[in-house]
């Protein structure tokens, strides 16, 4: 696994999962590798050997885990960058040891991605049979009693979304071509993620929404919490990408997070100055990307210390999505907020140069 750029969660954190499995003596739902309590501990950490994978309210994770122990599917809903995909992957890794049964929702996702397809060479030569079928990740999860993940559910066309209704309500996938069906084994369930902020979103039908228990993932509640999330994730990415050692002070991370939070909220942290918000989401995930990009610049083209000049370009690219309206918003923020902060003068000059 050392040659893999991004190991699956069950591989990257195999040692932690093994520790929990060895010490977990609580009741486990059918098909689960860990008890709900141990799954929650894996996700949130224990302050010792088990590192936190998600930073947020404990009750949200408990509700999500409890949902998966019932016959209701789980829908993780939130604005972009609130760790929906990240949380779904770790839940699948802890519960069934396999996070790879994934359907990626796009505007071009076909119904076969949810149901099944055919190997047309075998279909023509042998006729309809189980051997000629190409099972979808959902079909495999049903047969094996595992979790299926559906990413960006609202990106999929409405008729493809509705292919899940029978699966979720009857726990059965009909195969009319063979006069057969696949019944879900114990342990099967579905984790879906969705957001309603981006363009190209197809609303869920009321029939499908009723079959999910919806858990809304919030943006980080405080500056300190978001800084902690960014710092943790940047450190993990640095180790995974084997980046050169860089002096990454929390000051620059705090600065990036502060800019993003103020522009998202439309007001400065002290509440005294209103600012305009850009068209982008300025999520925590984007803040992580900006800081990681800055570390690479500092390591390969600087003196190994993360400085304002290393993050200025990344912030500009994240904020200015619309070259007309967002550029006006950014310039106004620079001149009315950043310029007046005495300890931000280097950052102000770097942003002016980058722009």
PDB file of N, CA and C in Angstrom, residues 165-240:
ATOM      1  N   UNK A 165     -35.815   3.131  -4.957  1.00  0.00           N
ATOM      2  CA  UNK A 165     -37.001   3.052  -4.099  1.00  0.00           C
ATOM      3  C   UNK A 165     -37.309   1.610  -3.710  1.00  0.00           C
ATOM      4  N   UNK A 166     -37.359   0.706  -4.695  1.00  0.00           N
ATOM      5  CA  UNK A 166     -37.659  -0.700  -4.382  1.00  0.00           C
ATOM      6  C   UNK A 166     -36.565  -1.317  -3.520  1.00  0.00           C
ATOM      7  N   UNK A 167     -35.318  -0.962  -3.813  1.00  0.00           N
ATOM      8  CA  UNK A 167     -34.196  -1.493  -3.039  1.00  0.00           C
ATOM      9  C   UNK A 167     -34.332  -1.097  -1.573  1.00  0.00           C
ATOM     10  N   UNK A 168     -34.679   0.161  -1.315  1.00  0.00           N
ATOM     11  CA  UNK A 168     -34.736   0.658   0.061  1.00  0.00           C
ATOM     12  C   UNK A 168     -36.004   0.230   0.794  1.00  0.00           C
ATOM     13  N   UNK A 169     -37.108   0.101   0.067  1.00  0.00           N
ATOM     14  CA  UNK A 169     -38.364  -0.231   0.745  1.00  0.00           C
ATOM     15  C   UNK A 169     -38.563  -1.738   0.881  1.00  0.00           C
ATOM     16  N   UNK A 170     -38.302  -2.487  -0.199  1.00  0.00           N
ATOM     17  CA  UNK A 170     -38.527  -3.930  -0.180  1.00  0.00           C
ATOM     18  C   UNK A 170     -37.269  -4.737   0.126  1.00  0.00           C
ATOM     19  N   UNK A 171     -36.106  -4.061   0.099  1.00  0.00           N
ATOM     20  CA  UNK A 171     -34.810  -4.744   0.274  1.00  0.00           C
ATOM     21  C   UNK A 171     -34.660  -5.872  -0.752  1.00  0.00           C
ATOM     22  N   UNK A 172     -35.130  -5.588  -1.947  1.00  0.00           N
ATOM     23  CA  UNK A 172     -35.122  -6.564  -3.030  1.00  0.00           C
ATOM     24  C   UNK A 172     -34.787  -5.850  -4.333  1.00  0.00           C
ATOM     25  N   UNK A 173     -34.029  -6.506  -5.192  1.00  0.00           N
ATOM     26  CA  UNK A 173     -33.718  -5.976  -6.514  1.00  0.00           C
ATOM     27  C   UNK A 173     -34.231  -6.973  -7.555  1.00  0.00           C
ATOM     28  N   UNK A 174     -35.352  -6.668  -8.211  1.00  0.00           N
ATOM     29  CA  UNK A 174     -35.903  -7.600  -9.207  1.00  0.00           C
ATOM     30  C   UNK A 174     -35.008  -7.686 -10.450  1.00  0.00           C
ATOM     31  N   UNK A 175     -34.948  -8.899 -11.028  1.00  0.00           N
ATOM     32  CA  UNK A 175     -34.245  -9.119 -12.299  1.00  0.00           C
ATOM     33  C   UNK A 175     -35.280  -9.713 -13.259  1.00  0.00           C
ATOM     34  N   UNK A 176     -36.108  -8.872 -13.881  1.00  0.00           N
ATOM     35  CA  UNK A 176     -37.211  -9.403 -14.702  1.00  0.00           C
ATOM     36  C   UNK A 176     -36.741 -10.231 -15.890  1.00  0.00           C
ATOM     37  N   UNK A 177     -35.545  -9.951 -16.419  1.00  0.00           N
ATOM     38  CA  UNK A 177     -35.051 -10.721 -17.563  1.00  0.00           C
ATOM     39  C   UNK A 177     -34.862 -12.198 -17.220  1.00  0.00           C
ATOM     40  N   UNK A 178     -34.608 -12.489 -15.951  1.00  0.00           N
ATOM     41  CA  UNK A 178     -34.374 -13.872 -15.516  1.00  0.00           C
ATOM     42  C   UNK A 178     -35.526 -14.417 -14.676  1.00  0.00           C
ATOM     43  N   UNK A 179     -36.517 -13.556 -14.381  1.00  0.00           N
ATOM     44  CA  UNK A 179     -37.586 -13.984 -13.490  1.00  0.00           C
ATOM     45  C   UNK A 179     -37.094 -14.243 -12.094  1.00  0.00           C
ATOM     46  N   UNK A 180     -36.048 -13.532 -11.675  1.00  0.00           N
ATOM     47  CA  UNK A 180     -35.452 -13.729 -10.361  1.00  0.00           C
ATOM     48  C   UNK A 180     -35.371 -12.408  -9.617  1.00  0.00           C
ATOM     49  N   UNK A 181     -34.822 -12.469  -8.431  1.00  0.00           N
ATOM     50  CA  UNK A 181     -34.583 -11.271  -7.637  1.00  0.00           C
ATOM     51  C   UNK A 181     -33.392 -11.508  -6.716  1.00  0.00           C
ATOM     52  N   UNK A 182     -32.786 -10.410  -6.302  1.00  0.00           N
ATOM     53  CA  UNK A 182     -31.717 -10.462  -5.306  1.00  0.00           C
ATOM     54  C   UNK A 182     -32.279  -9.892  -4.015  1.00  0.00           C
ATOM     55  N   UNK A 183     -32.272 -10.665  -2.965  1.00  0.00           N
ATOM     56  CA  UNK A 183     -32.743 -10.201  -1.667  1.00  0.00           C
ATOM     57  C   UNK A 183     -31.543  -9.790  -0.821  1.00  0.00           C
ATOM     58  N   UNK A 184     -31.711  -8.711  -0.109  1.00  0.00           N
ATOM     59  CA  UNK A 184     -30.606  -8.171   0.681  1.00  0.00           C
ATOM     60  C   UNK A 184     -30.292  -9.074   1.863  1.00  0.00           C
ATOM     61  N   UNK A 185     -29.015  -9.386   2.025  1.00  0.00           N
ATOM     62  CA  UNK A 185     -28.561 -10.126   3.195  1.00  0.00           C
ATOM     63  C   UNK A 185     -28.484  -9.197   4.394  1.00  0.00           C
ATOM     64  N   UNK A 186     -28.538  -9.750   5.583  1.00  0.00           N
ATOM     65  CA  UNK A 186     -28.454  -8.936   6.794  1.00  0.00           C
ATOM     66  C   UNK A 186     -27.124  -8.192   6.829  1.00  0.00           C
ATOM     67  N   UNK A 187     -27.186  -6.927   7.191  1.00  0.00           N
ATOM     68  CA  UNK A 187     -26.011  -6.068   7.171  1.00  0.00           C
ATOM     69  C   UNK A 187     -26.048  -5.054   6.045  1.00  0.00           C
ATOM     70  N   UNK A 188     -26.934  -5.280   5.054  1.00  0.00           N
ATOM     71  CA  UNK A 188     -27.015  -4.357   3.918  1.00  0.00           C
ATOM     72  C   UNK A 188     -27.684  -3.051   4.326  1.00  0.00           C
ATOM     73  N   UNK A 189     -27.151  -1.956   3.803  1.00  0.00           N
ATOM     74  CA  UNK A 189     -27.803  -0.657   3.915  1.00  0.00           C
ATOM     75  C   UNK A 189     -27.136   0.293   2.919  1.00  0.00           C
ATOM     76  N   UNK A 190     -27.654   1.494   2.834  1.00  0.00           N
ATOM     77  CA  UNK A 190     -27.164   2.484   1.877  1.00  0.00           C
ATOM     78  C   UNK A 190     -26.841   3.779   2.607  1.00  0.00           C
ATOM     79  N   UNK A 191     -25.670   4.341   2.307  1.00  0.00           N
ATOM     80  CA  UNK A 191     -25.303   5.691   2.759  1.00  0.00           C
ATOM     81  C   UNK A 191     -25.229   6.574   1.524  1.00  0.00           C
ATOM     82  N   UNK A 192     -26.033   7.610   1.487  1.00  0.00           N
ATOM     83  CA  UNK A 192     -26.014   8.548   0.364  1.00  0.00           C
ATOM     84  C   UNK A 192     -25.594   9.921   0.860  1.00  0.00           C
ATOM     85  N   UNK A 193     -24.973  10.687  -0.021  1.00  0.00           N
ATOM     86  CA  UNK A 193     -24.617  12.065   0.294  1.00  0.00           C
ATOM     87  C   UNK A 193     -25.252  12.978  -0.735  1.00  0.00           C
ATOM     88  N   UNK A 194     -25.562  14.197  -0.316  1.00  0.00           N
ATOM     89  CA  UNK A 194     -26.192  15.149  -1.223  1.00  0.00           C
ATOM     90  C   UNK A 194     -25.988  16.557  -0.703  1.00  0.00           C
ATOM     91  N   UNK A 195     -26.011  17.513  -1.609  1.00  0.00           N
ATOM     92  CA  UNK A 195     -26.049  18.925  -1.211  1.00  0.00           C
ATOM     93  C   UNK A 195     -27.040  19.642  -2.102  1.00  0.00           C
ATOM     94  N   UNK A 196     -27.547  20.757  -1.632  1.00  0.00           N
ATOM     95  CA  UNK A 196     -28.551  21.504  -2.391  1.00  0.00           C
ATOM     96  C   UNK A 196     -28.075  22.925  -2.705  1.00  0.00           C
ATOM     97  N   UNK A 197     -26.772  23.108  -2.752  1.00  0.00           N
ATOM     98  CA  UNK A 197     -26.228  24.441  -2.991  1.00  0.00           C
ATOM     99  C   UNK A 197     -25.693  24.638  -4.409  1.00  0.00           C
ATOM    100  N   UNK A 198     -25.097  23.599  -4.987  1.00  0.00           N
ATOM    101  CA  UNK A 198     -24.461  23.742  -6.287  1.00  0.00           C
ATOM    102  C   UNK A 198     -25.477  23.723  -7.423  1.00  0.00           C
ATOM    103  N   UNK A 199     -25.022  24.151  -8.600  1.00  0.00           N
ATOM    104  CA  UNK A 199     -25.848  24.048  -9.791  1.00  0.00           C
ATOM    105  C   UNK A 199     -25.953  22.589 -10.220  1.00  0.00           C
ATOM    106  N   UNK A 200     -27.013  22.279 -10.964  1.00  0.00           N
ATOM    107  CA  UNK A 200     -27.170  20.931 -11.485  1.00  0.00           C
ATOM    108  C   UNK A 200     -27.732  19.942 -10.494  1.00  0.00           C
ATOM    109  N   UNK A 201     -28.477  20.426  -9.494  1.00  0.00           N
ATOM    110  CA  UNK A 201     -29.030  19.553  -8.467  1.00  0.00           C
ATOM    111  C   UNK A 201     -30.444  19.140  -8.849  1.00  0.00           C
ATOM    112  N   UNK A 202     -30.730  17.838  -8.750  1.00  0.00           N
ATOM    113  CA  UNK A 202     -32.076  17.306  -8.992  1.00  0.00           C
ATOM    114  C   UNK A 202     -32.691  16.948  -7.649  1.00  0.00           C
ATOM    115  N   UNK A 203     -33.765  17.615  -7.286  1.00  0.00           N
ATOM    116  CA  UNK A 203     -34.405  17.366  -5.999  1.00  0.00           C
ATOM    117  C   UNK A 203     -34.878  15.919  -5.894  1.00  0.00           C
ATOM    118  N   UNK A 204     -34.806  15.381  -4.695  1.00  0.00           N
ATOM    119  CA  UNK A 204     -35.284  14.029  -4.455  1.00  0.00           C
ATOM    120  C   UNK A 204     -36.802  14.012  -4.435  1.00  0.00           C
ATOM    121  N   UNK A 205     -37.375  12.942  -4.978  1.00  0.00           N
ATOM    122  CA  UNK A 205     -38.822  12.788  -4.885  1.00  0.00           C
ATOM    123  C   UNK A 205     -39.205  12.533  -3.437  1.00  0.00           C
ATOM    124  N   UNK A 206     -40.444  12.869  -3.101  1.00  0.00           N
ATOM    125  CA  UNK A 206     -40.886  12.654  -1.721  1.00  0.00           C
ATOM    126  C   UNK A 206     -40.876  11.167  -1.376  1.00  0.00           C
ATOM    127  N   UNK A 207     -41.142  10.308  -2.359  1.00  0.00           N
ATOM    128  CA  UNK A 207     -41.137   8.864  -2.103  1.00  0.00           C
ATOM    129  C   UNK A 207     -39.742   8.379  -1.736  1.00  0.00           C
ATOM    130  N   UNK A 208     -38.734   8.907  -2.408  1.00  0.00           N
ATOM    131  CA  UNK A 208     -37.368   8.485  -2.100  1.00  0.00           C
ATOM    132  C   UNK A 208     -36.880   9.117  -0.808  1.00  0.00           C
ATOM    133  N   UNK A 209     -37.190  10.379  -0.596  1.00  0.00           N
ATOM    134  CA  UNK A 209     -36.725  11.055   0.622  1.00  0.00           C
ATOM    135  C   UNK A 209     -37.275  10.384   1.873  1.00  0.00           C
ATOM    136  N   UNK A 210     -38.512   9.863   1.785  1.00  0.00           N
ATOM    137  CA  UNK A 210     -39.106   9.206   2.956  1.00  0.00           C
ATOM    138  C   UNK A 210     -38.348   7.952   3.358  1.00  0.00           C
ATOM    139  N   UNK A 211     -37.598   7.381   2.445  1.00  0.00           N
ATOM    140  CA  UNK A 211     -36.893   6.143   2.722  1.00  0.00           C
ATOM    141  C   UNK A 211     -35.499   6.370   3.293  1.00  0.00           C
ATOM    142  N   UNK A 212     -35.160   7.626   3.469  1.00  0.00           N
ATOM    143  CA  UNK A 212     -33.886   7.981   4.088  1.00  0.00           C
ATOM    144  C   UNK A 212     -34.131   8.669   5.422  1.00  0.00           C
ATOM    145  N   UNK A 213     -33.235   8.426   6.356  1.00  0.00           N
ATOM    146  CA  UNK A 213     -33.158   9.269   7.539  1.00  0.00           C
ATOM    147  C   UNK A 213     -32.075  10.303   7.257  1.00  0.00           C
ATOM    148  N   UNK A 214     -32.447  11.576   7.241  1.00  0.00           N
ATOM    149  CA  UNK A 214     -31.528  12.638   6.832  1.00  0.00           C
ATOM    150  C   UNK A 214     -30.785  13.200   8.026  1.00  0.00           C
ATOM    151  N   UNK A 215     -29.467  13.248   7.920  1.00  0.00           N
ATOM    152  CA  UNK A 215     -28.614  13.847   8.938  1.00  0.00           C
ATOM    153  C   UNK A 215     -27.873  15.009   8.278  1.00  0.00           C
ATOM    154  N   UNK A 216     -28.068  16.196   8.802  1.00  0.00           N
ATOM    155  CA  UNK A 216     -27.452  17.393   8.220  1.00  0.00           C
ATOM    156  C   UNK A 216     -26.105  17.640   8.886  1.00  0.00           C
ATOM    157  N   UNK A 217     -25.055  17.691   8.085  1.00  0.00           N
ATOM    158  CA  UNK A 217     -23.722  17.970   8.612  1.00  0.00           C
ATOM    159  C   UNK A 217     -23.473  19.476   8.566  1.00  0.00           C
ATOM    160  N   UNK A 218     -23.195  20.077   9.708  1.00  0.00           N
ATOM    161  CA  UNK A 218     -23.016  21.528   9.748  1.00  0.00           C
ATOM    162  C   UNK A 218     -21.592  21.929   9.380  1.00  0.00           C
ATOM    163  N   UNK A 219     -21.436  23.208   9.042  1.00  0.00           N
ATOM    164  CA  UNK A 219     -20.083  23.743   8.910  1.00  0.00           C
ATOM    165  C   UNK A 219     -19.506  23.854  10.320  1.00  0.00           C
ATOM    166  N   UNK A 220     -18.174  23.856  10.467  1.00  0.00           N
ATOM    167  CA  UNK A 220     -17.585  23.956  11.810  1.00  0.00           C
ATOM    168  C   UNK A 220     -18.140  25.143  12.586  1.00  0.00           C
ATOM    169  N   UNK A 221     -18.452  24.900  13.842  1.00  0.00           N
ATOM    170  CA  UNK A 221     -19.153  25.909  14.631  1.00  0.00           C
ATOM    171  C   UNK A 221     -18.280  27.104  14.980  1.00  0.00           C
ATOM    172  N   UNK A 222     -16.993  26.906  15.180  1.00  0.00           N
ATOM    173  CA  UNK A 222     -16.134  27.987  15.636  1.00  0.00           C
ATOM    174  C   UNK A 222     -14.865  28.045  14.808  1.00  0.00           C
ATOM    175  N   UNK A 223     -14.184  29.172  14.910  1.00  0.00           N
ATOM    176  CA  UNK A 223     -12.909  29.340  14.223  1.00  0.00           C
ATOM    177  C   UNK A 223     -11.902  28.296  14.689  1.00  0.00           C
ATOM    178  N   UNK A 224     -11.809  28.083  15.994  1.00  0.00           N
ATOM    179  CA  UNK A 224     -10.834  27.141  16.528  1.00  0.00           C
ATOM    180  C   UNK A 224     -11.095  25.723  16.043  1.00  0.00           C
ATOM    181  N   UNK A 225     -12.362  25.346  15.962  1.00  0.00           N
ATOM    182  CA  UNK A 225     -12.702  24.008  15.501  1.00  0.00           C
ATOM    183  C   UNK A 225     -12.300  23.819  14.043  1.00  0.00           C
ATOM    184  N   UNK A 226     -12.550  24.835  13.207  1.00  0.00           N
ATOM    185  CA  UNK A 226     -12.204  24.725  11.793  1.00  0.00           C
ATOM    186  C   UNK A 226     -10.687  24.743  11.599  1.00  0.00           C
ATOM    187  N   UNK A 227      -9.980  25.550  12.377  1.00  0.00           N
ATOM    188  CA  UNK A 227      -8.517  25.567  12.311  1.00  0.00           C
ATOM    189  C   UNK A 227      -7.969  24.196  12.672  1.00  0.00           C
ATOM    190  N   UNK A 228      -8.541  23.571  13.680  1.00  0.00           N
ATOM    191  CA  UNK A 228      -8.091  22.239  14.098  1.00  0.00           C
ATOM    192  C   UNK A 228      -8.316  21.214  12.996  1.00  0.00           C
ATOM    193  N   UNK A 229      -9.477  21.279  12.330  1.00  0.00           N
ATOM    194  CA  UNK A 229      -9.774  20.352  11.237  1.00  0.00           C
ATOM    195  C   UNK A 229      -8.778  20.532  10.102  1.00  0.00           C
ATOM    196  N   UNK A 230      -8.531  21.787   9.703  1.00  0.00           N
ATOM    197  CA  UNK A 230      -7.618  22.063   8.600  1.00  0.00           C
ATOM    198  C   UNK A 230      -6.206  21.595   8.947  1.00  0.00           C
ATOM    199  N   UNK A 231      -5.753  21.897  10.157  1.00  0.00           N
ATOM    200  CA  UNK A 231      -4.396  21.515  10.561  1.00  0.00           C
ATOM    201  C   UNK A 231      -4.226  19.999  10.560  1.00  0.00           C
ATOM    202  N   UNK A 232      -5.224  19.276  11.079  1.00  0.00           N
ATOM    203  CA  UNK A 232      -5.143  17.812  11.119  1.00  0.00           C
ATOM    204  C   UNK A 232      -5.085  17.223   9.709  1.00  0.00           C
ATOM    205  N   UNK A 233      -5.986  17.701   8.860  1.00  0.00           N
ATOM    206  CA  UNK A 233      -6.066  17.126   7.519  1.00  0.00           C
ATOM    207  C   UNK A 233      -4.835  17.483   6.678  1.00  0.00           C
ATOM    208  N   UNK A 234      -4.336  18.697   6.841  1.00  0.00           N
ATOM    209  CA  UNK A 234      -3.125  19.091   6.115  1.00  0.00           C
ATOM    210  C   UNK A 234      -1.950  18.214   6.528  1.00  0.00           C
ATOM    211  N   UNK A 235      -1.842  17.924   7.818  1.00  0.00           N
ATOM    212  CA  UNK A 235      -0.760  17.053   8.294  1.00  0.00           C
ATOM    213  C   UNK A 235      -0.886  15.649   7.708  1.00  0.00           C
ATOM    214  N   UNK A 236      -2.127  15.110   7.645  1.00  0.00           N
ATOM    215  CA  UNK A 236      -2.340  13.788   7.060  1.00  0.00           C
ATOM    216  C   UNK A 236      -1.970  13.776   5.580  1.00  0.00           C
ATOM    217  N   UNK A 237      -2.379  14.813   4.852  1.00  0.00           N
ATOM    218  CA  UNK A 237      -2.058  14.881   3.423  1.00  0.00           C
ATOM    219  C   UNK A 237      -0.555  14.994   3.201  1.00  0.00           C
ATOM    220  N   UNK A 238       0.104  15.759   4.059  1.00  0.00           N
ATOM    221  CA  UNK A 238       1.552  15.909   3.933  1.00  0.00           C
ATOM    222  C   UNK A 238       2.274  14.584   4.064  1.00  0.00           C
ATOM    223  N   UNK A 239       1.826  13.757   5.033  1.00  0.00           N
ATOM    224  CA  UNK A 239       2.442  12.443   5.203  1.00  0.00           C
ATOM    225  C   UNK A 239       2.116  11.519   4.031  1.00  0.00           C
ATOM    226  N   UNK A 240       0.866  11.573   3.561  1.00  0.00           N
ATOM    227  CA  UNK A 240       0.458  10.709   2.459  1.00  0.00           C
ATOM    228  C   UNK A 240       1.191  11.054   1.170  1.00  0.00           C
TER     229      UNK A 240
END
